[in-house]
Tab-separated table of C-alpha atoms (C1' of nucleotides) in Angstrom:
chain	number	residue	atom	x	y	z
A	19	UNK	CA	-2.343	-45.577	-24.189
A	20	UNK	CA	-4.902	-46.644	-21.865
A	21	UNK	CA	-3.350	-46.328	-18.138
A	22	UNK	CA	-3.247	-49.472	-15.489
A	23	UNK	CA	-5.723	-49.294	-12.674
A	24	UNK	CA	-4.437	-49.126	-9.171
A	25	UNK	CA	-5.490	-50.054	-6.269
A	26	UNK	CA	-4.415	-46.128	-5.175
A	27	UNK	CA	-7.001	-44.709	-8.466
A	28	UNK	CA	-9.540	-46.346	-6.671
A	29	UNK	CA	-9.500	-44.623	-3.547
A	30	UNK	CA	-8.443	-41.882	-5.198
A	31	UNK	CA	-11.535	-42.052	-6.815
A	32	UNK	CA	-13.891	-42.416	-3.641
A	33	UNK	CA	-12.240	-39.124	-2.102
A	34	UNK	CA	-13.116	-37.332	-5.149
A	35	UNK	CA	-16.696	-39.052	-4.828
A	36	UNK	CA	-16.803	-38.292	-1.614
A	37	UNK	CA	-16.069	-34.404	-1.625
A	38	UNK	CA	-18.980	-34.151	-4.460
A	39	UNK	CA	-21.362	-35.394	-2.304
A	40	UNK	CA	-20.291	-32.616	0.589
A	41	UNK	CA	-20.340	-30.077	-2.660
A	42	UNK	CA	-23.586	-31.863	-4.171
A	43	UNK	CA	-25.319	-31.520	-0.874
A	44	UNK	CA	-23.587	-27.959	0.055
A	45	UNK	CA	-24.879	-26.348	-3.581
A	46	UNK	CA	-26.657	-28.683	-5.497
A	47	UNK	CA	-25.809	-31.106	-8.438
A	48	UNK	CA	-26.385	-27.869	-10.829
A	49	UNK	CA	-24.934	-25.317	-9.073
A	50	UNK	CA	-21.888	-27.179	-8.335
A	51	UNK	CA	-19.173	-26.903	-11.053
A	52	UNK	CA	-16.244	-29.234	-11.587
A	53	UNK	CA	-14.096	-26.208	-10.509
A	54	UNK	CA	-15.541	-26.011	-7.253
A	55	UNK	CA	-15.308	-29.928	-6.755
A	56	UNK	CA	-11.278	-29.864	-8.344
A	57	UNK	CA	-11.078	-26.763	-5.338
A	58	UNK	CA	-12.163	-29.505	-2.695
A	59	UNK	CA	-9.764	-31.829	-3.953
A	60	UNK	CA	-7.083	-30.258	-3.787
A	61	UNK	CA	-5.818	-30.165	-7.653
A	62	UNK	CA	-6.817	-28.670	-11.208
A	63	UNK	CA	-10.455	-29.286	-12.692
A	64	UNK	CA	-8.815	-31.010	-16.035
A	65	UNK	CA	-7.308	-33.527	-13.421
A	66	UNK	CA	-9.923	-34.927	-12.083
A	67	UNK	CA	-10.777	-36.643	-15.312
A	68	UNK	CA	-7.865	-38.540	-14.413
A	69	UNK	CA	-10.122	-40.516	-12.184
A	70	UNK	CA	-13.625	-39.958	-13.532
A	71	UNK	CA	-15.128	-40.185	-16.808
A	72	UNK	CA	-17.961	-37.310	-16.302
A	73	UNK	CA	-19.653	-35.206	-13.793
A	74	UNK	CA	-22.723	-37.320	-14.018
A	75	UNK	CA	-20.979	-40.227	-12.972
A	76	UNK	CA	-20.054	-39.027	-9.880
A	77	UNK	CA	-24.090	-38.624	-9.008
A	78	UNK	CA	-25.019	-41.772	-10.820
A	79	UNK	CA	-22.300	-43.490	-8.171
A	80	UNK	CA	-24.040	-41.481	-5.108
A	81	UNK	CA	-27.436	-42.203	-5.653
A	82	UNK	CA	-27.113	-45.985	-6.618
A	83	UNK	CA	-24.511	-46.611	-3.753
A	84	UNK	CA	-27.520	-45.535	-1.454
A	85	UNK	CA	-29.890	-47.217	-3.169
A	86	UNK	CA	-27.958	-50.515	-2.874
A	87	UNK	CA	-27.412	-49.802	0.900
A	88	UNK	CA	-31.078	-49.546	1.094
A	89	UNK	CA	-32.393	-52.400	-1.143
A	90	UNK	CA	-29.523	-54.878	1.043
A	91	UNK	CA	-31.124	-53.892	4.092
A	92	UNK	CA	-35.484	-53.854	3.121
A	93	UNK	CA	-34.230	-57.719	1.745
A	94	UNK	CA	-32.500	-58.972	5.110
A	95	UNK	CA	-35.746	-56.868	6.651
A	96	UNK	CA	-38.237	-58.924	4.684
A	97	UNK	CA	-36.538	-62.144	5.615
A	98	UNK	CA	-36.092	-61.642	9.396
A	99	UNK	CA	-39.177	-63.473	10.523
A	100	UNK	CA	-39.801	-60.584	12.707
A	101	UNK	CA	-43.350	-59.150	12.806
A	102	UNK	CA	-44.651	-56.519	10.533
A	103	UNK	CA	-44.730	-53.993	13.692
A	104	UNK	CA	-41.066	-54.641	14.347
A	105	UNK	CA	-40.313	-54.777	10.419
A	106	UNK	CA	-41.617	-51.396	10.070
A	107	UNK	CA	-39.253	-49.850	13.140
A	108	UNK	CA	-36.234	-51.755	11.686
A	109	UNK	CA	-36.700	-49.872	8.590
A	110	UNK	CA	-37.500	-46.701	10.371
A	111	UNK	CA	-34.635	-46.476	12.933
A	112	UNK	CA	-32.307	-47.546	9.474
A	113	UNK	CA	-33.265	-44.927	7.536
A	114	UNK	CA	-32.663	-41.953	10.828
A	115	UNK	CA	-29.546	-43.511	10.964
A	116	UNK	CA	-28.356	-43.155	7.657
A	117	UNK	CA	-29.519	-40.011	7.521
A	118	UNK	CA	-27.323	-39.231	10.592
A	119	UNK	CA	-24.459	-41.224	9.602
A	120	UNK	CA	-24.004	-41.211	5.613
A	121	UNK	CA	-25.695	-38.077	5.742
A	122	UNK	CA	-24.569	-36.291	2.374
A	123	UNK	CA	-24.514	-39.456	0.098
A	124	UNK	CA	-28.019	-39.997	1.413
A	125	UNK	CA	-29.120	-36.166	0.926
A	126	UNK	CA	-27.939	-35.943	-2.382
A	127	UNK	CA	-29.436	-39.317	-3.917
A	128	UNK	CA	-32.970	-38.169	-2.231
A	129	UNK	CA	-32.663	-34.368	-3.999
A	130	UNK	CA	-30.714	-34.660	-6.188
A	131	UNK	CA	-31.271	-37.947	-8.239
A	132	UNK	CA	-33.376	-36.313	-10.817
A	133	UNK	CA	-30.393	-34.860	-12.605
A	134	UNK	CA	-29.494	-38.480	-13.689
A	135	UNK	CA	-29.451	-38.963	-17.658
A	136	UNK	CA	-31.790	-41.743	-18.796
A	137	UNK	CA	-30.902	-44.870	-18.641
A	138	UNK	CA	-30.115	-44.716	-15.221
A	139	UNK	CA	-32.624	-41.946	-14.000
A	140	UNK	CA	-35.328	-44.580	-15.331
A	141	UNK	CA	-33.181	-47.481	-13.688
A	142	UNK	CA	-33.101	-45.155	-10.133
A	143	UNK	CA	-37.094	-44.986	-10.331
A	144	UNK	CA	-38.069	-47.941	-10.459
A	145	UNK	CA	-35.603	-48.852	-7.672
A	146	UNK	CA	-37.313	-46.435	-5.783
A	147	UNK	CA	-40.851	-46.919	-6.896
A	148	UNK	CA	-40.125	-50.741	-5.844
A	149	UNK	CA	-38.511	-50.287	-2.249
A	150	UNK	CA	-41.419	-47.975	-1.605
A	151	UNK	CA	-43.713	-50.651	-2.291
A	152	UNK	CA	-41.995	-53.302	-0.420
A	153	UNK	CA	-41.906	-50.777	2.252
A	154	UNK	CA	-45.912	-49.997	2.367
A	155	UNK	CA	-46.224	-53.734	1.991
A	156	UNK	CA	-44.541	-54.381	5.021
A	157	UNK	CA	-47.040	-51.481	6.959
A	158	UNK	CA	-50.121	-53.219	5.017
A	159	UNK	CA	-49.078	-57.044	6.886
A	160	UNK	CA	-49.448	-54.267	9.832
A	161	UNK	CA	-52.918	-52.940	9.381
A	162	UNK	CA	-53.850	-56.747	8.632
A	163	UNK	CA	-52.556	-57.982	11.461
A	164	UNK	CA	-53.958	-55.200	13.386
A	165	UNK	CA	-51.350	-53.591	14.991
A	166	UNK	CA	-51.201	-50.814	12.784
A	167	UNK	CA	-53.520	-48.331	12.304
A	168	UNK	CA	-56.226	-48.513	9.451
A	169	UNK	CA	-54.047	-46.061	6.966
A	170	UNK	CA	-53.279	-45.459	3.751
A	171	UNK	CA	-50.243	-46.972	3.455
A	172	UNK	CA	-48.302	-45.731	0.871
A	173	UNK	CA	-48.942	-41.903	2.648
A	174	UNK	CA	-47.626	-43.655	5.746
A	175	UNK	CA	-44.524	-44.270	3.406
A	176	UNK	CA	-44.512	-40.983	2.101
A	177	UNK	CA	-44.612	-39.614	5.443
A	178	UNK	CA	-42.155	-41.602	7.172
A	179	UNK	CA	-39.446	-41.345	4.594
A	180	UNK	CA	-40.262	-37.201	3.949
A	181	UNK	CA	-40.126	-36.769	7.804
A	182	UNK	CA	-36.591	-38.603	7.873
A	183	UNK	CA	-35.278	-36.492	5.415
A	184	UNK	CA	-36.297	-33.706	7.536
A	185	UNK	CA	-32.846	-34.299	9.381
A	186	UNK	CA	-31.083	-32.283	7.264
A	187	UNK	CA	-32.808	-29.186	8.926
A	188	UNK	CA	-31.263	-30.623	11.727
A	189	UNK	CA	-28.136	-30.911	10.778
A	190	UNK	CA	-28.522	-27.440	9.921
A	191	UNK	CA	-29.330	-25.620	13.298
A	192	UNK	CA	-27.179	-24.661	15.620
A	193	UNK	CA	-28.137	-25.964	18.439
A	194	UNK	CA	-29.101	-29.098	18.284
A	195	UNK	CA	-30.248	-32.115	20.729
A	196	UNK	CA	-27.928	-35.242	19.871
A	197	UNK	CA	-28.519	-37.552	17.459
A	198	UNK	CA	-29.989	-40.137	19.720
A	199	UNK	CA	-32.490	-38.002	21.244
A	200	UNK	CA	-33.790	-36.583	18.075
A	201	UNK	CA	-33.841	-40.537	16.882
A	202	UNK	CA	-36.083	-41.511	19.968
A	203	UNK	CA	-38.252	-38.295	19.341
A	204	UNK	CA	-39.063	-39.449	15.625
A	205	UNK	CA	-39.954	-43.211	16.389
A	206	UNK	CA	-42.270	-41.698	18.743
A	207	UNK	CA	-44.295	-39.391	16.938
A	208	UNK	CA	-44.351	-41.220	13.911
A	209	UNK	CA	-45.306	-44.592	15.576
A	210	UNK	CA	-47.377	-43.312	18.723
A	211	UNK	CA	-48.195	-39.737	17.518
A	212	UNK	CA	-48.530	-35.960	18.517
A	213	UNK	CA	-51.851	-36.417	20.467
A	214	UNK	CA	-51.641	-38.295	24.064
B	173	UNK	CA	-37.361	6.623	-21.350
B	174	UNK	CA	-38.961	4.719	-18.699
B	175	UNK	CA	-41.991	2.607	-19.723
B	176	UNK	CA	-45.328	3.478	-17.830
B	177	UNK	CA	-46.026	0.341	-15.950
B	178	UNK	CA	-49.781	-0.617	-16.749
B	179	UNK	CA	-52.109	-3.234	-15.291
B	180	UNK	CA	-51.009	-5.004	-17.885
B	181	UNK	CA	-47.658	-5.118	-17.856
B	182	UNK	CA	-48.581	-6.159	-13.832
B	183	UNK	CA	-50.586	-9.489	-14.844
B	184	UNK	CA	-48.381	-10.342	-17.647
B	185	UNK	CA	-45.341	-10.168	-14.878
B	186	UNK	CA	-47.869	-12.514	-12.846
B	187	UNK	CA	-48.082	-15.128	-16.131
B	188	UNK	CA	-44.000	-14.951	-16.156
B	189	UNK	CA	-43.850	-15.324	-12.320
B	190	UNK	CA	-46.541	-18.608	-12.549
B	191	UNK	CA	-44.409	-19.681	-15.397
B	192	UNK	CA	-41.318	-19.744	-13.581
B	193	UNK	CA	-42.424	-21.560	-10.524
B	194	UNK	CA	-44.123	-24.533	-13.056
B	195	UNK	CA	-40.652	-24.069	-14.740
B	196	UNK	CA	-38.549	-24.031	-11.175
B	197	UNK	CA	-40.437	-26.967	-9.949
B	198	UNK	CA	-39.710	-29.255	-12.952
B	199	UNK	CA	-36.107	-28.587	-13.508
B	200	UNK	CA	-34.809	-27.174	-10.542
B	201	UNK	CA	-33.885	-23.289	-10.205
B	202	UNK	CA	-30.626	-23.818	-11.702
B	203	UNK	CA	-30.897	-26.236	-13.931
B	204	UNK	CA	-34.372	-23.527	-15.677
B	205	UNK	CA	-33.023	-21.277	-18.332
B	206	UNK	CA	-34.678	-18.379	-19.216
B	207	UNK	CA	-35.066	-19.433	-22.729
B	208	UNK	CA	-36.880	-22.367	-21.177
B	209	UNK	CA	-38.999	-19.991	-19.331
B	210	UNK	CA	-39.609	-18.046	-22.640
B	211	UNK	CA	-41.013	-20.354	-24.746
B	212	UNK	CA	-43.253	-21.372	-21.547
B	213	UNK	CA	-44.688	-17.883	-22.076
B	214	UNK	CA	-44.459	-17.955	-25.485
B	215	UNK	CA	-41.971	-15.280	-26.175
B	216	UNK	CA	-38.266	-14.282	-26.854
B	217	UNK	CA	-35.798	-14.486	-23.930
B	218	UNK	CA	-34.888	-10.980	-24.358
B	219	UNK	CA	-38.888	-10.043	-24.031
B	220	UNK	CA	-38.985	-11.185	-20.108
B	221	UNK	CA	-36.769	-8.790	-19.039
B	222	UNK	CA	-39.882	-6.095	-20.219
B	223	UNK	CA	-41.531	-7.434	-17.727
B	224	UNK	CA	-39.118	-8.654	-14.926
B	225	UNK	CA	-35.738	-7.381	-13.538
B	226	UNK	CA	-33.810	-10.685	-13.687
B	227	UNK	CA	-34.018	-14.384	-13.129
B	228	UNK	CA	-33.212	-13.908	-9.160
B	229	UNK	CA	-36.512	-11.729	-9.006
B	230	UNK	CA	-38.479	-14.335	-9.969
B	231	UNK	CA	-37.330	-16.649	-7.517
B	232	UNK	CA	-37.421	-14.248	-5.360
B	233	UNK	CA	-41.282	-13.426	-5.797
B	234	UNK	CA	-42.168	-16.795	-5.319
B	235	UNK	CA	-40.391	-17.364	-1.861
B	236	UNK	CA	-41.892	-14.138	-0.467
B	237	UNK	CA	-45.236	-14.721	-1.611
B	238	UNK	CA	-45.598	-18.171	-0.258
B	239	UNK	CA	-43.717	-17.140	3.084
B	240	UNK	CA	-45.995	-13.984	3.496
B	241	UNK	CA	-49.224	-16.658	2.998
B	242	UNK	CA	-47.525	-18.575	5.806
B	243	UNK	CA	-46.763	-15.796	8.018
B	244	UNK	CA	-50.077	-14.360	7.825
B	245	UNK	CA	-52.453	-17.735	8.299
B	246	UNK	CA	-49.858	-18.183	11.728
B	247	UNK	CA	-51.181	-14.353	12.890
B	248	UNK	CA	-53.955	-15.813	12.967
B	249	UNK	CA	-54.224	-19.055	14.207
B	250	UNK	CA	-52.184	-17.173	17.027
B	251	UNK	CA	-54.717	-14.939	17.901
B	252	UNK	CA	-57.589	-17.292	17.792
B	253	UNK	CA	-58.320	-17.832	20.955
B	254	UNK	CA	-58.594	-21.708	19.956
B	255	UNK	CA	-56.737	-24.737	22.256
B	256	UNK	CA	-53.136	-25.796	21.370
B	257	UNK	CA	-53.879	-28.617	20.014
B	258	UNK	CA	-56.749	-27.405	17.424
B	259	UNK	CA	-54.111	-24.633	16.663
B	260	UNK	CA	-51.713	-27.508	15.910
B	261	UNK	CA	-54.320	-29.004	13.508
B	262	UNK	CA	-54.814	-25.755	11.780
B	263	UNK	CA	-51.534	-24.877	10.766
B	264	UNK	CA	-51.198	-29.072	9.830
B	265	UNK	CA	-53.951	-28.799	7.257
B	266	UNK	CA	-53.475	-25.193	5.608
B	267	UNK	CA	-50.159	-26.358	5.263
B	268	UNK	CA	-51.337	-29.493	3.204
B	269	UNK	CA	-53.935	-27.346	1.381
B	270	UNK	CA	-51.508	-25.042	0.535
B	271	UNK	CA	-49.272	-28.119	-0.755
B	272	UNK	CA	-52.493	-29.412	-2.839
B	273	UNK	CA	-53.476	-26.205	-4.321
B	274	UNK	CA	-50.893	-23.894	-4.746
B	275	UNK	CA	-48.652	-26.628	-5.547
B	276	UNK	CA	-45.772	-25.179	-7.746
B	277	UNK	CA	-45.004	-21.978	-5.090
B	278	UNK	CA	-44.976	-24.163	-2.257
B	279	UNK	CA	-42.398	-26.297	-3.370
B	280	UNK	CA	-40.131	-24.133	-4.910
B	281	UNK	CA	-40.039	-21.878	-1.440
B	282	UNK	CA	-39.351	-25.049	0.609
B	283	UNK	CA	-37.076	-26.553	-1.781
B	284	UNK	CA	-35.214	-23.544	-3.684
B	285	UNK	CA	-34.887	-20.936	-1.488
B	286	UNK	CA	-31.017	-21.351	-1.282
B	287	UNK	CA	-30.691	-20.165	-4.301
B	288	UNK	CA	-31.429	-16.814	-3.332
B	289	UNK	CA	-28.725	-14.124	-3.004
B	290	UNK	CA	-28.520	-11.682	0.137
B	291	UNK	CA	-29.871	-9.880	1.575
B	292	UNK	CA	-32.762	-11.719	0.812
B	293	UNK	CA	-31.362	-15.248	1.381
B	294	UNK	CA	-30.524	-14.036	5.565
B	295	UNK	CA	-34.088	-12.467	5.153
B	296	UNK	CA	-35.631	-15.479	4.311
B	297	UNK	CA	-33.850	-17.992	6.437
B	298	UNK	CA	-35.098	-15.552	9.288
B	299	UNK	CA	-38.773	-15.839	8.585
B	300	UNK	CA	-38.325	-19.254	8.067
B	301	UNK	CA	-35.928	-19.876	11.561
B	302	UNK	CA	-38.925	-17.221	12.992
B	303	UNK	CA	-42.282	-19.397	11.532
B	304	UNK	CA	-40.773	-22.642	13.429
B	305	UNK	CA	-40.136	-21.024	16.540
B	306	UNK	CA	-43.316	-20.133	16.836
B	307	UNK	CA	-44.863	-23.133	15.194
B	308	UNK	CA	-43.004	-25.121	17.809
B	309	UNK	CA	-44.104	-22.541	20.813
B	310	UNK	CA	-47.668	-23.835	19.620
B	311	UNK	CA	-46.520	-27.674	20.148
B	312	UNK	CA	-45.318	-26.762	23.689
B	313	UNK	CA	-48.320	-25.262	24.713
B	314	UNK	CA	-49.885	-27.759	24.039
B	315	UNK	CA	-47.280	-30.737	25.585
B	316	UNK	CA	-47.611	-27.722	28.789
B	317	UNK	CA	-51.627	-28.168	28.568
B	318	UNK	CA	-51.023	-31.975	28.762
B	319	UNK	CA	-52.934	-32.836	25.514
B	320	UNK	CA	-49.751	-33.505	23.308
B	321	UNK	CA	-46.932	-36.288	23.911
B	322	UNK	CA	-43.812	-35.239	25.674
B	323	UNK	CA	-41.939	-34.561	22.535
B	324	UNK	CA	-39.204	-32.072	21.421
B	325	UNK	CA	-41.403	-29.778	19.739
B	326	UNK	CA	-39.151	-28.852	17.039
B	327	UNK	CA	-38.333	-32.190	15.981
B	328	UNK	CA	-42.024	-32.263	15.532
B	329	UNK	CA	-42.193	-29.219	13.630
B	330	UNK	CA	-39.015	-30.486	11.268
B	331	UNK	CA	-41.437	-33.940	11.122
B	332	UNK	CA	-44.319	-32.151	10.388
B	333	UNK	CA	-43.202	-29.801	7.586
B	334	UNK	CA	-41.170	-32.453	5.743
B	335	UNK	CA	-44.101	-34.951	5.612
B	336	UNK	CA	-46.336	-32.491	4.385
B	337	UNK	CA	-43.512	-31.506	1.796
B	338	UNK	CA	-43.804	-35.587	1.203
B	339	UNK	CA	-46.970	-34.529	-1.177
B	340	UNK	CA	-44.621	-33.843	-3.909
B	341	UNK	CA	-44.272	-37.907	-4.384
B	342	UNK	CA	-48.318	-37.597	-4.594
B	343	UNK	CA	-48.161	-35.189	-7.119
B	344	UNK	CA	-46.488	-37.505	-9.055
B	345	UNK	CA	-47.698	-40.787	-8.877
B	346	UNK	CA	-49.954	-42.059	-11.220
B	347	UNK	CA	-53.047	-43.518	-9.584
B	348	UNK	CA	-53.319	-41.350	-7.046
B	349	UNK	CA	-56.105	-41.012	-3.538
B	350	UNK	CA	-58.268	-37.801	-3.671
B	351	UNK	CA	-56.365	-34.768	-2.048
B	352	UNK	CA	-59.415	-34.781	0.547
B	353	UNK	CA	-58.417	-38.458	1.656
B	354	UNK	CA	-54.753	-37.711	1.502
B	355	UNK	CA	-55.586	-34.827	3.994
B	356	UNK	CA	-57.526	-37.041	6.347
B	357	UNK	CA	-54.372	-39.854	6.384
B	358	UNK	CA	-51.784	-37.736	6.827
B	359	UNK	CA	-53.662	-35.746	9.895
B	360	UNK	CA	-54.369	-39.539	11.151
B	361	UNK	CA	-50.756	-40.495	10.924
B	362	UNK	CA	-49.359	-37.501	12.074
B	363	UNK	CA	-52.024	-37.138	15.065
B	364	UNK	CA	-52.812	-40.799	16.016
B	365	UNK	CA	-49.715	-42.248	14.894
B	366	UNK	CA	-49.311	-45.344	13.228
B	367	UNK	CA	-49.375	-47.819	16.105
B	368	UNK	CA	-52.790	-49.031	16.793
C	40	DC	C1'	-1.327	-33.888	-12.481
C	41	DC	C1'	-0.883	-29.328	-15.177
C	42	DT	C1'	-1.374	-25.683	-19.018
C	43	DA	C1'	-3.967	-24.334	-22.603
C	44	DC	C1'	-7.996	-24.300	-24.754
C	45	DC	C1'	-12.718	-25.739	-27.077
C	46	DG	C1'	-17.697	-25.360	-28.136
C	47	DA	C1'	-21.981	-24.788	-25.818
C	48	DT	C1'	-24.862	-22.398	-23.010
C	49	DC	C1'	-25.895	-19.136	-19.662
C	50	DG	C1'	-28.139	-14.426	-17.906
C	51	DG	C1'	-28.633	-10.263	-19.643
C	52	DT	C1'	-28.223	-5.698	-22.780
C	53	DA	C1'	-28.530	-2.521	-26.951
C	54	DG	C1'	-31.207	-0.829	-30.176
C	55	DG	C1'	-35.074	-0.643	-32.757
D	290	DC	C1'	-41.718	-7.842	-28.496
D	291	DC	C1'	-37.689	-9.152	-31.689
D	292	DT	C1'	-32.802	-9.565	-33.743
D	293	DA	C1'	-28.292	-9.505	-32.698
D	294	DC	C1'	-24.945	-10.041	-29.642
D	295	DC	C1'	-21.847	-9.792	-25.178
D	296	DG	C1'	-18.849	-11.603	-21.446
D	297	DA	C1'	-18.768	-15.270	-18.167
D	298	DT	C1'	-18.848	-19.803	-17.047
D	299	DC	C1'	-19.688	-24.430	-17.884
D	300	DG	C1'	-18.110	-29.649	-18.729
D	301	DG	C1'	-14.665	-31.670	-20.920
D	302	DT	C1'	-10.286	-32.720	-24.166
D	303	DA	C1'	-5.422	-32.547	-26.109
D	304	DG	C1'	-1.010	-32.971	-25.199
D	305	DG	C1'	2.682	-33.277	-22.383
DNA sequence: CCTACCGATCGGTAGG
DNA sequence: CCTACCGATCGGTAGG
């Protein structure tokens, strides 16, 4: 008999979410067994299909949870009335701090999403073929406005959002500057550059 | 008895080892079988291991090769005698070059190194933890010589290498710019910054 | 939530 | 270079 969903499955469910994104991150969607996540949890493998239908699920729920943090925020961007210049930094300074703050979930649906089964790998690229070019758009009303520099922008977009991702050597080393500094360090060298 | 190794067992190991970073780059080093990898050769499974000592190796060839490019080309942009910042701008666009032409090695080194077993995994991340420090020593020089922004030169080294890892997306897209023009936008953005 | 277990697939070996 | 095969491990299910 099918079993009555609680309240307490449900969060259930996000810790068991949340340690695969730690073990996603920590060894890759691949490398990472269900053992290895049921180890995390705290109980037997067989058990956590108590609370999840599949292993793929768990990554389908990581990348499009990030996804729909991102798409939320490029739509109250693209409605703010704020000028392209500005646009572009909101969306900048959004994405370091994700990376800092939701910093697994965010890892692991920007590696890792390509070990989605169809239909929701094809779903996931368009999602992210679409907020890239909403994204270069927004860097384009830039250049035409001329307060950005004559670019290519969807390289600018590559760029930015490649660069960003570079936080997880960050979060790597060992001795690191805080997350504040290193956030004021990348708004300047992406915006203003290397060269004075 | 022990086979006589032969030029041509040493270029056939070279087709496997090509293979296998095509192979690594498309699935992912764990997610590539070996019987994937053999019928990208065009042979049995069991037939690699004529030619190669195990799946590891392979990996392992690829991330030495490409780090032993890298560590050479810094030698000598060391020893060049040129000024920071045209140092800087060296190692910038043999890194892209290396990302447009030897495409496949590249990316599995940056992106599937952690997949190798010690002592070659501490091996590795020292070469790599080495090639930044110096990378970034290059940065200060320059920030010292006064012709680069007060930055934290290894953020800008994490920045740098991660954009330039960014040319993966190109690789992808459909209608793509020329590699020469992707080149001159990403030095631009990287350089100039985006802010007019 | 656990014990017991399954079919599939993996990297790799033996032997020719 | 192939056929045949191995032990280990995988994601997942049955049944309680």
């Amino acid at each position: 008999m099918a079993r009555i969903r609680t309240a307490k499955d449900v969060s259930r469910k996000e810790v068991i979410i949340k340690a695969a994104a730690k073990l996603f991150h920590e060894k890759g969607y691949k490398a990472a067994s269900m053992r290895d996540l049921a180890v995390k949890v705290g109980v037997e493998a067989a058990s956590l299909y108590n609370h999840i239908r599949s292993k793929a699920e768990l990554l389908h729920d990581i990348c499009f949870d990030v996804a729909n943090i991102f798409n939320a925020h490029i739509n109250d961007v693209e409605t703010s009335g704020k000028p392209p210049l500005e646009k572009f930094e909101t969306l900048l300074r959004f994405h370091i701090r994700q990376m800092l703050e939701n910093f697994e979930e965010v890892y692991v649906s920007d590696r890792e999403w390509r070990y989605l089964a169809d239909p929701y790998l094809s779903n996931f690229q368009n999602q992210r073929r679409n907020y890239r070019k909403r994204f270069a758009a927004i860097i384009e009303q830039g250049i035409e406005s001329g307060v950005i520099n004559k670019i290519d922008a969807s390289t600018a977009v590559l760029i930015v959002l490649h660069a960003v991702s570079g936080i997880e050597s960050w979060h790597r080393s060992t001795h690191k500057i805080s997350g504040e500094i290193l956030e004021e360090n990348m708004m300047t060298i992406l915006i203003d550059g290397l060269k004075k």
